[in-house]
XYZ file of C-alpha atoms in Angstrom:
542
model
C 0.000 0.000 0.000
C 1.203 3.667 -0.030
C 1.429 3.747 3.619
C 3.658 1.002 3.424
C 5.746 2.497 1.048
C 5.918 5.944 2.756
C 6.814 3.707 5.769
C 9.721 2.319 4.210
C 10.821 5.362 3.187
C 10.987 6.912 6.280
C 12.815 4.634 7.811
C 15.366 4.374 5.464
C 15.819 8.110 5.304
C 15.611 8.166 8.863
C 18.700 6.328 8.646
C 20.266 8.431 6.093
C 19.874 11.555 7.934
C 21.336 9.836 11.315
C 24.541 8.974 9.476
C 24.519 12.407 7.716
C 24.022 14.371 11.317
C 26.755 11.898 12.939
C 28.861 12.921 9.759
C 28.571 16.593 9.523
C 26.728 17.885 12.460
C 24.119 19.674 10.945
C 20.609 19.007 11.283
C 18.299 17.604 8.390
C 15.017 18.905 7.401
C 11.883 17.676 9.213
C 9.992 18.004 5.979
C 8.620 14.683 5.046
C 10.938 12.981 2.499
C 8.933 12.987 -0.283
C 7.221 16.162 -0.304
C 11.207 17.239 -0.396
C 11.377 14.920 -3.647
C 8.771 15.553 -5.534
C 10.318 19.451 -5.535
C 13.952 17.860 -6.515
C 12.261 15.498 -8.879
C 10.836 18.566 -10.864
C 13.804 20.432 -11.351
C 15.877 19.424 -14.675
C 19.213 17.630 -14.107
C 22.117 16.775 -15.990
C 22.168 12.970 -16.631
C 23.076 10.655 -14.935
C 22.497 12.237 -11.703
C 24.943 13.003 -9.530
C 24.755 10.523 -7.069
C 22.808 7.283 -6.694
C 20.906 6.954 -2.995
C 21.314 3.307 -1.875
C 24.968 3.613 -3.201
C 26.040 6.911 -1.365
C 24.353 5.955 2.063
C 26.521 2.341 1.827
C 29.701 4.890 1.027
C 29.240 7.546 4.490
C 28.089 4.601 6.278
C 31.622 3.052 6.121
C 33.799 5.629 5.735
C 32.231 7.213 9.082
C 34.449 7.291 12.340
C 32.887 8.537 15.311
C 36.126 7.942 17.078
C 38.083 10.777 14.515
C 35.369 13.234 13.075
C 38.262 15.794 13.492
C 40.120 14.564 10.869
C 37.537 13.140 8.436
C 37.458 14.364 4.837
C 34.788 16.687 4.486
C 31.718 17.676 2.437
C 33.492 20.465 0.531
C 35.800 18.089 -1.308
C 32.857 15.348 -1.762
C 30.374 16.085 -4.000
C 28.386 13.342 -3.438
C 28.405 13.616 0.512
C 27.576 17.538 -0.621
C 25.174 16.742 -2.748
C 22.836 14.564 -0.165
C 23.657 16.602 2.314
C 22.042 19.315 0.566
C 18.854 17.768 -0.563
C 17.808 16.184 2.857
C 18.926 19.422 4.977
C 19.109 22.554 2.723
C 16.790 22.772 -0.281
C 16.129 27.050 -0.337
C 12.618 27.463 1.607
C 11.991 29.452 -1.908
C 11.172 26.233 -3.393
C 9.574 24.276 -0.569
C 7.309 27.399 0.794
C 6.175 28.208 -2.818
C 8.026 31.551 -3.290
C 9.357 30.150 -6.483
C 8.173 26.340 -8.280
C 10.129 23.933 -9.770
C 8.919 25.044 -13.568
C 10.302 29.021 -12.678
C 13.158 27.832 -10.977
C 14.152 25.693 -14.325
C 13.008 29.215 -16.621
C 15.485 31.418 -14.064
C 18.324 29.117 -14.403
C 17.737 29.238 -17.907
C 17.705 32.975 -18.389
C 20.620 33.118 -16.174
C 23.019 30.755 -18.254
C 21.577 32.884 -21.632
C 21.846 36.189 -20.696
C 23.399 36.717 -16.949
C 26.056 34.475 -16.695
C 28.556 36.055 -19.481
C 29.687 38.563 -16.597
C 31.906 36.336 -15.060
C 31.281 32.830 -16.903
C 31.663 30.754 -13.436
C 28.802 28.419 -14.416
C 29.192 25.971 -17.266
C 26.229 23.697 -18.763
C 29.104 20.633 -18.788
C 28.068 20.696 -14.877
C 25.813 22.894 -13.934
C 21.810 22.185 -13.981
C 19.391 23.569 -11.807
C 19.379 19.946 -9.464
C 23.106 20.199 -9.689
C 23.688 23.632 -8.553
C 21.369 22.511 -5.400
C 23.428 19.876 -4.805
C 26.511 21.525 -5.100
C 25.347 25.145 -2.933
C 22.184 25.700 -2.124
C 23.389 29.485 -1.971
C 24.374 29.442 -5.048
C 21.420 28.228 -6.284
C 19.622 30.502 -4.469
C 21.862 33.862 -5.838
C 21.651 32.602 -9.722
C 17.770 32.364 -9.445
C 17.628 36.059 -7.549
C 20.413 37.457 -10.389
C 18.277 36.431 -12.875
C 14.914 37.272 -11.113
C 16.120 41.238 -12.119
C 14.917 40.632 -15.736
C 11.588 38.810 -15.521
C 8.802 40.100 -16.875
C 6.509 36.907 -15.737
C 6.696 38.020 -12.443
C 8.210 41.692 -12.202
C 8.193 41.703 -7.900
C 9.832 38.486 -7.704
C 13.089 40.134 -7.532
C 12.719 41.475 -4.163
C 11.293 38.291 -2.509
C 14.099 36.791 -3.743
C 16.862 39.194 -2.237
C 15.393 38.988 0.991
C 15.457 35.061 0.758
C 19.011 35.662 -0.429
C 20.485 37.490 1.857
C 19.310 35.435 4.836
C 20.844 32.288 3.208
C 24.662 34.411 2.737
C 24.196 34.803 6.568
C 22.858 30.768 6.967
C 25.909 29.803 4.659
C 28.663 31.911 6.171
C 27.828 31.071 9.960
C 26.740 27.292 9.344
C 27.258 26.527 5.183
C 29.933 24.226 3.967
C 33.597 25.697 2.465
C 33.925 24.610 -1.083
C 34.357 26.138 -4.458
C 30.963 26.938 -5.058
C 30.107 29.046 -2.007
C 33.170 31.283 -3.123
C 31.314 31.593 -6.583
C 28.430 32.401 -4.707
C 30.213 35.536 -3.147
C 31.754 36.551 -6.231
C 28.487 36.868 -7.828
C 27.112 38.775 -5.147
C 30.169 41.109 -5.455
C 29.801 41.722 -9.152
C 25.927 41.655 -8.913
C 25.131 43.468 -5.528
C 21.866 44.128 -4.689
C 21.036 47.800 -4.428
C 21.237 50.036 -1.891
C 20.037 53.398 -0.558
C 23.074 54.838 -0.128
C 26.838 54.314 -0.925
C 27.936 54.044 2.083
C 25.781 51.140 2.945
C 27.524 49.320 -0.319
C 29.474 45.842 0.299
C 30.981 44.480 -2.862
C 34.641 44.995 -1.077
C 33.367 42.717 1.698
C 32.173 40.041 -0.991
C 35.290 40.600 -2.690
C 37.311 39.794 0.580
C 35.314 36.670 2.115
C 35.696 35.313 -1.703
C 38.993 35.580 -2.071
C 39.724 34.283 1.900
C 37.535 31.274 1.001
C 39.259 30.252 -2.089
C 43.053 30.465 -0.239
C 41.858 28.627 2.200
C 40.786 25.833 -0.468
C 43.641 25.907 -2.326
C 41.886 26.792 -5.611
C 45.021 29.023 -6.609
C 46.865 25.456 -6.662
C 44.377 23.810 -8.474
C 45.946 24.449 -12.308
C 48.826 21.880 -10.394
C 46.934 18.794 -10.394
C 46.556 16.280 -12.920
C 42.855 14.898 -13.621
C 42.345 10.927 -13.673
C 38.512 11.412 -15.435
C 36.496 13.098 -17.252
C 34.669 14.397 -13.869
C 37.619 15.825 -12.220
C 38.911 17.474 -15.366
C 35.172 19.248 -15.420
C 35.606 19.739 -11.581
C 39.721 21.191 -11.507
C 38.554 23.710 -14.490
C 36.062 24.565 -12.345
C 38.438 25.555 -9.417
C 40.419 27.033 -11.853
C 37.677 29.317 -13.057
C 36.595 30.548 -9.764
C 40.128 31.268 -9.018
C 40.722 33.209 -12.068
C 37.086 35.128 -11.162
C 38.565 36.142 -7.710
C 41.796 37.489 -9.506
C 40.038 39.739 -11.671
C 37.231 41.132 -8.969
C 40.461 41.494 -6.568
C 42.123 43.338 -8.966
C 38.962 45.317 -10.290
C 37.881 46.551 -6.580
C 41.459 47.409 -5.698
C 41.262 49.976 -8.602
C 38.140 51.164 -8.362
C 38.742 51.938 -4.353
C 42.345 53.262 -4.809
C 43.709 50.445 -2.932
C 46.113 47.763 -3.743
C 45.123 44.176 -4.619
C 44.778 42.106 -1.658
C 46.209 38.832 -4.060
C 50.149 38.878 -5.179
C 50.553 39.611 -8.963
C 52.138 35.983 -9.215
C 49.052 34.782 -7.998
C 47.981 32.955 -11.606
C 46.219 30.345 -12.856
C 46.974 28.659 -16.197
C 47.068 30.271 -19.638
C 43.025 29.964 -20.122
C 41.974 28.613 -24.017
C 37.664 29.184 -23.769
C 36.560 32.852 -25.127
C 35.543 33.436 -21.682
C 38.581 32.620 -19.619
C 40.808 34.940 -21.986
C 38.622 37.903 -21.269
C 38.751 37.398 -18.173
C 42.776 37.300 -18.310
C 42.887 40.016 -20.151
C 40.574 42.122 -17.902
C 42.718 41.395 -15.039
C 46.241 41.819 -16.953
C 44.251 45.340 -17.699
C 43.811 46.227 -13.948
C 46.879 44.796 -13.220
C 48.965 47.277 -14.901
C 46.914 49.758 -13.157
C 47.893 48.933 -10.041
C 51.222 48.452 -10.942
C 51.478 52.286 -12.079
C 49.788 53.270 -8.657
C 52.381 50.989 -6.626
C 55.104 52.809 -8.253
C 53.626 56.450 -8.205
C 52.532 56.186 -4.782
C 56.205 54.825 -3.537
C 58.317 56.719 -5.795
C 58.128 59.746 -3.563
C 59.336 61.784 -6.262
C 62.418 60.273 -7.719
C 60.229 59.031 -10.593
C 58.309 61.141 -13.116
C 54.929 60.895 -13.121
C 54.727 61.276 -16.865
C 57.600 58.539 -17.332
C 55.865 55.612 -15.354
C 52.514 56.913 -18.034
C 54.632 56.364 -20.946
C 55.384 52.806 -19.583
C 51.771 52.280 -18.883
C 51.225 53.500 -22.473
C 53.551 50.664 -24.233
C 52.177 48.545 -21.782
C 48.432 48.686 -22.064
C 49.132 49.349 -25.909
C 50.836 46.027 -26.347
C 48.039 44.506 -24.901
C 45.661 45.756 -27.201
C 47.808 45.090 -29.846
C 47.353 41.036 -28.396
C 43.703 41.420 -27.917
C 43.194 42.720 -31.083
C 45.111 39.609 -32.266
C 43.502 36.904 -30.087
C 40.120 37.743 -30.966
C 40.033 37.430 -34.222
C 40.570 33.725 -34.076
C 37.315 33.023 -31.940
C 34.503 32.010 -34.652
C 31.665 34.336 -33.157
C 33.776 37.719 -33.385
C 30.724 38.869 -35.697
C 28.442 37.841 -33.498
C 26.533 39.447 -29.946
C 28.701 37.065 -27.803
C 32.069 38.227 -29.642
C 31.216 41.947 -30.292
C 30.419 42.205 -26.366
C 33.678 40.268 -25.609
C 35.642 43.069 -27.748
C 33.661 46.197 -26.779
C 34.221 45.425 -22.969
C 37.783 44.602 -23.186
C 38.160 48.175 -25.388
C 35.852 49.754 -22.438
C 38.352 48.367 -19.596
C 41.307 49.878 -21.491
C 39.387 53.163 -21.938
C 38.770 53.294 -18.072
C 42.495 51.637 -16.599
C 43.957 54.977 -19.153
C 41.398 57.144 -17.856
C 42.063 56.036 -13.786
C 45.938 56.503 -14.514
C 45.444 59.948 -16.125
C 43.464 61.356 -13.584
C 45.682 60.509 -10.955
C 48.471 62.222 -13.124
C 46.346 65.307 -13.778
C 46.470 65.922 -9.723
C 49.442 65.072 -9.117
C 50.215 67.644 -11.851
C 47.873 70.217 -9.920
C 49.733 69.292 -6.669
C 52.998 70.685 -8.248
C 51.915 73.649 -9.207
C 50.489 73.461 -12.857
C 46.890 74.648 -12.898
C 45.564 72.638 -15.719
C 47.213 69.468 -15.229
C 49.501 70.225 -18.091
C 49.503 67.241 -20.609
C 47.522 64.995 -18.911
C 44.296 67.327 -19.279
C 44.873 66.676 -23.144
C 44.880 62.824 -22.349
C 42.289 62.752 -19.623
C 39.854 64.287 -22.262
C 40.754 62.413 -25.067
C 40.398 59.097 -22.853
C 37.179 60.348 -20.895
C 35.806 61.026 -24.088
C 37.148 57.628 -25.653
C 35.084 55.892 -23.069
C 31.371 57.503 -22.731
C 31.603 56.589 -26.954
C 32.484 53.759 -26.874
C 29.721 52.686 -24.457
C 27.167 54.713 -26.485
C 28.411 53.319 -29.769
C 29.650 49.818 -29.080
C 27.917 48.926 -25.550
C 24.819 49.761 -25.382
C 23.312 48.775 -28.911
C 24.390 45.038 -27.656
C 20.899 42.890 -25.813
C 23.877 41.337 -23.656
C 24.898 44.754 -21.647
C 21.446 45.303 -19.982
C 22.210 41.945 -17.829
C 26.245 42.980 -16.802
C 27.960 43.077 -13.715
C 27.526 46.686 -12.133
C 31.413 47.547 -12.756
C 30.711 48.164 -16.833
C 28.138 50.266 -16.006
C 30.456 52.561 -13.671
C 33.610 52.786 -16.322
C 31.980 55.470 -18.673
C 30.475 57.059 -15.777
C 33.393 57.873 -14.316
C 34.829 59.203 -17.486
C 31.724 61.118 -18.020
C 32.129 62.925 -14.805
C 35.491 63.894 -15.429
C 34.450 65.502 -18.476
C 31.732 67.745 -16.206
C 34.876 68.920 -14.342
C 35.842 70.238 -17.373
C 32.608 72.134 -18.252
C 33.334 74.338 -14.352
C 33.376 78.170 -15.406
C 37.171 78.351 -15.028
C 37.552 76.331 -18.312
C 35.883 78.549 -20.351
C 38.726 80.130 -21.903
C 40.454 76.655 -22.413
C 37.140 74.410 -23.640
C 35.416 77.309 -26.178
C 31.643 77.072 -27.216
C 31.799 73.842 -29.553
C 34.270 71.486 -27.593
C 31.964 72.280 -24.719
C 28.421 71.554 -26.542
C 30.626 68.083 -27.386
C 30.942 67.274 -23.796
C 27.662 67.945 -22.970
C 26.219 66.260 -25.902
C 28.106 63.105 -24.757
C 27.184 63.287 -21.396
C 23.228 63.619 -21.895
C 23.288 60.859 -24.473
C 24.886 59.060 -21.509
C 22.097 59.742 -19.161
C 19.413 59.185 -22.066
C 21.025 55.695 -22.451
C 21.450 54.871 -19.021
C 17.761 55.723 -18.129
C 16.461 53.794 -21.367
C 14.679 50.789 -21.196
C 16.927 48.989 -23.144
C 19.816 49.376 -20.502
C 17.946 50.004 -16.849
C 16.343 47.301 -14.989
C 12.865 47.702 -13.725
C 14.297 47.326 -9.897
C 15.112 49.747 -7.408
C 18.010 51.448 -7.759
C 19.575 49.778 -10.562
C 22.924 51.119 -11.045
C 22.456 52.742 -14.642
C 19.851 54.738 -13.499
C 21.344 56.136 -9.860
C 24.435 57.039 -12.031
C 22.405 58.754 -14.796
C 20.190 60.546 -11.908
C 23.900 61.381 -10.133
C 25.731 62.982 -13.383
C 21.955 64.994 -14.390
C 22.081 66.793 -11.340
C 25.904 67.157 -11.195
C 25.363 68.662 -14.981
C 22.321 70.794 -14.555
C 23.527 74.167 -13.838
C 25.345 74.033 -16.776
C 23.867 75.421 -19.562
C 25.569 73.100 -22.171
C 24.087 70.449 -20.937
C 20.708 72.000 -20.504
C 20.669 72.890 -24.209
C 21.624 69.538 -25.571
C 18.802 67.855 -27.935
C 17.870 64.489 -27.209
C 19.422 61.774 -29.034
C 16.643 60.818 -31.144
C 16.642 64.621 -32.705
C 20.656 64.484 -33.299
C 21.656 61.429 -35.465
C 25.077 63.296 -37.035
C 28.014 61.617 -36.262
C 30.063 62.912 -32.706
C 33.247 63.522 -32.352
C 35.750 63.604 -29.452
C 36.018 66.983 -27.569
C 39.378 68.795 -28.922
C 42.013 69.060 -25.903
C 42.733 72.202 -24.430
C 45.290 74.338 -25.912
C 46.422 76.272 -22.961
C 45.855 76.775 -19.250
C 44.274 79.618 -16.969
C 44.368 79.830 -13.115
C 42.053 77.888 -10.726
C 41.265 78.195 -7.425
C 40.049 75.926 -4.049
C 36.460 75.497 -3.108
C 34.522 73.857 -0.643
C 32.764 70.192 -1.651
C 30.362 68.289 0.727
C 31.347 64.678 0.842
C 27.620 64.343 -0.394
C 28.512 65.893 -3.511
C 32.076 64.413 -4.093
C 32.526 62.204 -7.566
C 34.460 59.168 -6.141
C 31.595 58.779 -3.389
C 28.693 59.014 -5.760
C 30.208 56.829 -8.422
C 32.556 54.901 -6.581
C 31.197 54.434 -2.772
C 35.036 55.367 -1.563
C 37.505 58.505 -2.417
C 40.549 57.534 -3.829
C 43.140 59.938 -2.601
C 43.114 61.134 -6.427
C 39.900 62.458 -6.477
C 39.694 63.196 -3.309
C 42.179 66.467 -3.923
C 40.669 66.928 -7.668
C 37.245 67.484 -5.660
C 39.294 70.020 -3.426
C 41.201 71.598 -6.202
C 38.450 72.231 -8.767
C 36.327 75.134 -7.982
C 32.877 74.423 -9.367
C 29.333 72.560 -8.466
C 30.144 68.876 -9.198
């Protein structure tokens, strides 16, 4: 009968989760067993499945030592230990109390793997399936259904009963969760896709960042390139290591520039030379912030004995050379015609545009700080680079489907640039930027507001990045009447050009700034010491 049968199962599963508790410690769901299975049993899975039952439960029932649990070999480094562990004690409450059902939950994962996950590329289909990524972190599962919940027009306020269900499972996982590979790409996606916040202050990527990359030394993925596979499985498993590790190099080196700080991981922490499209934008992203914060290392300790403008001209060759490569590389991948390739190219161009633009800026002070009033030659290549940027999202960007869904720090690259080039628009330019270079600027900057409020680019959530930034750089822009003046895009269709530089300088003077009002804490949430004095040095209403 079904009793019976129900019977049988309970006592078997009794068992199960006695062995699992004696194992690991943590307690098992008091759900009944198969009301917990028919939600698993829904979700699609990669086949075969992970893990067979009967099989697993013979396997922790022998290898179990309640003399040594000290020293037994964890869940993190078992996947199929993980993977039960996970189904009888941790399936998300989103799925069992009916937030979410099996059928959205597939339709989520879906949409993220299509449109979310080429921000990082941690999850691959060769692994990854909505019952796998349960078994393998129920946080994770739980962040790539809320990442993708942004962009769902089926249910438009599911996004916010999803971050709150989120957020209590980062604090569950941290406190209780296993250590293992995919918690750490949990955090990173968390980090590159933060949920929004009221105010800057109350922003905590860096803290992501940090309890990522602590994680993943502490697991050794930074060694996992070393090892040889013995299957098919572990290959799929060590290149998935190797891609988390290669994640948490880039989003070190990434929050280390945009907070002025250096990276918290050694340069010589690598990972193999990576062969997928993905991987090799991600290397090259993080060879590009690397030689940022190789030119800050130096300026910052040189006290002086160096030249500012010689360490630029060896960033220069430098970040030339490696355009020069990129250039080179990409033309071999078979989709450089298509969304995926053109998006590949146009963000690699955009990180260039924004590691010169970071590097210039902090020249152009430094520059002020020794006397020169305009900056000397770095205004020429802060406005030429500024400029090079806002285009190049307006031209190569935005027109792509993909760049609606990307990780917050694209958005923030042309912003930047397009509040430097607001600086330059402050009264005391006016004999140095004359009537047309300035309509440039503040043509480019409203068609950067236009575009970041659009539809096409901002999400309809609260506080989506695009549009705080396009709300921050309207108001910063409204008293001037440039900018007030400037048609809307659709009206203008000629083609733009870059702003010409300067051709010579004219005094400037201090003002006053409210650390409400300051660029780096709008854009940024921190002040690198750079803008920091810029703000200080630059009279005007910015």
């Amino acid at each position: 009968s079904e009793d019976a049968i129900k019977a049988d199962l309970q006592e078997m599963n009794e068992e199960i989760d006695r062995v699992l508790e004696r194992y690991t410690r943590l307690s098992v769901s008091r759900r009944p067993y198969w009301e917990v299975q028919e939600v698993l049993d829904q979700l699609s899975n990669l086949p075969p499945t992970h893990f067979d039952t009967d099989d697993a439960r013979a396997e922790f029932a022998r290898r179990v030592d309640s003399q040594e649990p000290y020293w037994q070999e964890g869940p993190s480094s078992n996947l199929v230990l993980r993977g039960l562990i996970n189904e009888r004690a941790h399936v998300p409450d989103i799925l069992l109390s009916g937030v979410i059902g099996p059928r959205e939950a597939n339709e989520l994962f879906e949409l993220f793997m299509n449109y979310w996950n080429h921000g990082l590329g941690l999850l691959d289909p060769a692994i990854h399936s909505p019952r796998t990524l349960l078994q393998r972190c129920p946080l994770l599962f739980t962040i790539v259904l809320t990442i993708a919940s942004r962009d769902y027009p089926a249910r438009p306020n599911l996004y916010s009963r999803l971050l709150e269900q989120a957020r209590l499972s980062a604090s569950a996982a941290l406190v209780d969760g296993l250590k293992d590979a995919d918690t750490v790409q949990a955090l990173l996606l968390v980090a590159a896709y933060p949920p929004p916040v009221q105010r800057f202050t109350d922003d905590r990527t860096s803290l992501f960042v940090g309890m990522a990359l602590r994680m993943a030394t502490d697991l050794n993925l930074h060694r996992a390139y070393r090892k040889a596979p013995s299957s098919r499985t572990e290959a799929l498993e060590l290149a998935n290591h190797v891609r988390t590790w290669r994640a948490c190099l880039l989003l070190d080196s990434w929050s280390a520039v945009k907070h002025g700080r250096f990276p918290t991981l050694r340069p010589s922490s690598g990972a193999p030379q990576a062969t997928d499209a993905r991987g090799i934008q991600s290397e090259f992203e993080y060879r590009i912030f690397k030689e940022v914060n190789q030119f800050m290392q130096f300026a910052k300790s040189s006290n002086g004995s160096l030249g500012y403008m010689e360490l630029t001209v060896g960033f220069n060759n430098a970040i030339q050379a490696l355009r020069d490569e990129i250039s080179h590389i990409l033309r071999r991948f078979e989709d450089r015609d298509q969304p995926s390739g053109m998006l590949r190219k146009a963000v690699l161009t955009q990180t260039i545009e924004y590691a010169r633009m970071v590097v210039y800026s902090f020249g152009f002070t430094r520059s002020l700080q020794q006397g020169n009033p305009w900056g000397g030659d770095y205004t020429l290549m802060c406005l030429e680079a500024a400029s090079a940027s806002v285009i190049g999202l307006l031209e190569r960007l935005a027109p792509l489907p993909l760049f609606r869904c990307s990780p917050d720090a694209w958005f923030e690259y042309a912003a930047f640039s397009a509040a430097f080039l607001l600086k330059l628009l402050r009264p005391q330019f006016q004999s140095v930027i004359r009537g047309s270079q300035r309509v440039r600027i503040a043509d480019l900057v409203k068609r950067l507001v236009d575009t970041y409020r659009s539809p096409a680019i901002a999400l309809q959530i609260e506080n989506h990045l695009p549009r705080v930034l396009a709300d921050f750089l309207e108001r910063a822009a409204a008293h001037h009447p440039e900018y007030m003046a400037a048609r809307p895009p659709a009206l203008d269709r000629r083609a733009r050009h870059t702003p010409s530089p300067p051709g010579h300088g004219v005094p400037g003077g201090g003002f006053n700034m409210s650390p409400g009002e300051s660029l780096a804490t709008a854009i940024c949430g921190s002040i690198p010491e750079w803008w920091e004095y810029l703000d200080r040095e630059l009279p005007g209403q910015l």
